[in-house]
């Protein structure tokens, strides 16, 4: 059986009221994260959990808490993109926002 879980994107919610939900979404109010509830409730024989970015510790802990065999596969971080012949990452976006707001001068902007 395949099922999904929810997560809040830090990048999308940054600078809005939605960013208040980011850390809460990582920890939740339950000792078992939503990625592991179906495993506990449906008496699965095991879980395979696919994670990415920085959400893996909570998912790993959830698999351990339901006390059934589990495998946590980490998909890795976001790969850089290409723009004007160079690699760009989320850090470049943050620096561009700082530059646009006047908090970073032209010497630091690329």
Coordinates of C-alpha atoms in Angstrom, one line a residue:
X1 CA 0.0 0.0 0.0
X2 CA 1.3 3.4 -0.9
X3 CA 0.3 6.5 1.2
X4 CA 1.5 10.1 1.4
X5 CA 2.2 12.4 4.3
X6 CA 2.2 16.2 4.6
X7 CA 5.0 18.6 5.0
X8 CA 5.4 22.4 5.1
X9 CA 7.8 23.9 2.6
X10 CA 10.1 26.4 4.3
X11 CA 10.9 28.1 1.0
X12 CA 7.3 28.7 0.0
X13 CA 6.2 29.9 3.4
X14 CA 9.2 32.1 4.1
X15 CA 8.2 35.7 4.9
X16 CA 4.5 34.8 5.5
X17 CA 2.4 33.7 8.5
X18 CA 2.7 30.2 7.1
X19 CA 6.3 29.9 8.2
X20 CA 5.1 29.6 11.8
X21 CA 3.9 26.1 10.9
X22 CA 7.2 24.8 9.6
X23 CA 8.8 23.6 12.8
X24 CA 5.5 22.4 14.1
X25 CA 5.0 20.3 11.0
X26 CA 8.4 18.6 11.6
X27 CA 7.6 17.6 15.2
X28 CA 3.9 17.4 15.2
X29 CA 1.9 16.9 18.4
X30 CA 1.9 13.1 18.1
X31 CA 4.7 10.8 19.2
X32 CA 4.3 9.0 15.8
X33 CA 4.6 11.2 12.7
X34 CA 2.0 11.0 10.1
X35 CA 4.3 9.0 7.8
X36 CA 4.2 6.1 10.3
X37 CA 0.5 6.1 11.4
X38 CA -0.7 3.8 8.6
X39 CA 2.0 1.3 9.5
X40 CA 0.9 1.2 13.2
X41 CA -2.8 1.4 12.5
X42 CA -2.9 -1.2 9.7
X43 CA -0.6 -3.7 11.2
X44 CA 1.8 -3.6 8.3
X45 CA 4.7 -6.1 8.4
X46 CA 7.1 -3.3 7.6
X47 CA 7.6 0.2 6.2
X48 CA 9.7 1.7 3.5
X49 CA 9.8 5.5 3.9
X50 CA 11.2 7.9 1.3
X51 CA 12.5 11.2 2.6
X52 CA 14.3 14.2 1.4
X53 CA 15.8 17.5 2.4
X54 CA 15.8 17.8 6.3
X55 CA 12.8 15.8 7.2
X56 CA 14.5 12.5 7.6
X57 CA 15.2 12.4 11.4
X58 CA 11.5 12.7 12.3
X59 CA 10.5 10.0 9.8
X60 CA 13.3 7.7 11.0
X61 CA 12.1 8.2 14.6
X62 CA 8.5 7.4 13.6
X63 CA 9.6 4.1 12.0
X64 CA 11.4 3.2 15.2
X65 CA 8.4 4.1 17.4
X66 CA 5.9 1.8 15.6
X67 CA 8.3 -1.1 16.3
X68 CA 8.0 -2.8 13.0
X69 CA 10.8 -3.4 10.5
X70 CA 11.5 -0.4 8.4
X71 CA 13.8 1.1 5.8
X72 CA 14.3 4.9 5.5
X73 CA 15.6 5.9 2.1
X74 CA 17.0 9.4 1.8
X75 CA 16.6 11.0 -1.6
X76 CA 19.1 13.8 -1.0
X77 CA 18.9 17.6 -1.1
X78 CA 17.7 19.7 -3.9
X79 CA 20.2 19.7 -6.8
X80 CA 21.4 23.0 -8.0
X81 CA 19.9 24.5 -11.2
X82 CA 21.7 26.3 -14.0
X83 CA 21.2 30.0 -14.9
X84 CA 23.4 32.1 -17.2
X85 CA 26.0 29.4 -17.3
X86 CA 26.4 28.8 -13.6
X87 CA 25.0 26.6 -10.8
X88 CA 22.4 28.3 -8.7
X89 CA 20.9 27.1 -5.4
X90 CA 18.3 28.2 -2.9
X91 CA 21.1 30.3 -1.2
X92 CA 21.3 32.4 -4.4
X93 CA 17.6 33.2 -4.0
X94 CA 18.1 34.3 -0.4
X95 CA 21.0 36.5 -1.4
X96 CA 19.0 38.0 -4.2
X97 CA 16.2 38.9 -1.8
X98 CA 18.7 40.5 0.5
X99 CA 20.1 42.5 -2.3
X100 CA 16.7 43.6 -3.5
X101 CA 15.8 44.8 0.0
X102 CA 19.0 46.8 0.2
X103 CA 20.6 44.5 2.9
X104 CA 23.4 43.3 0.6
X105 CA 25.5 45.5 -1.7
X106 CA 26.5 44.8 -5.3
X107 CA 29.9 43.5 -4.3
X108 CA 28.4 40.4 -2.7
X109 CA 25.7 39.9 -5.3
X110 CA 26.7 37.8 -8.3

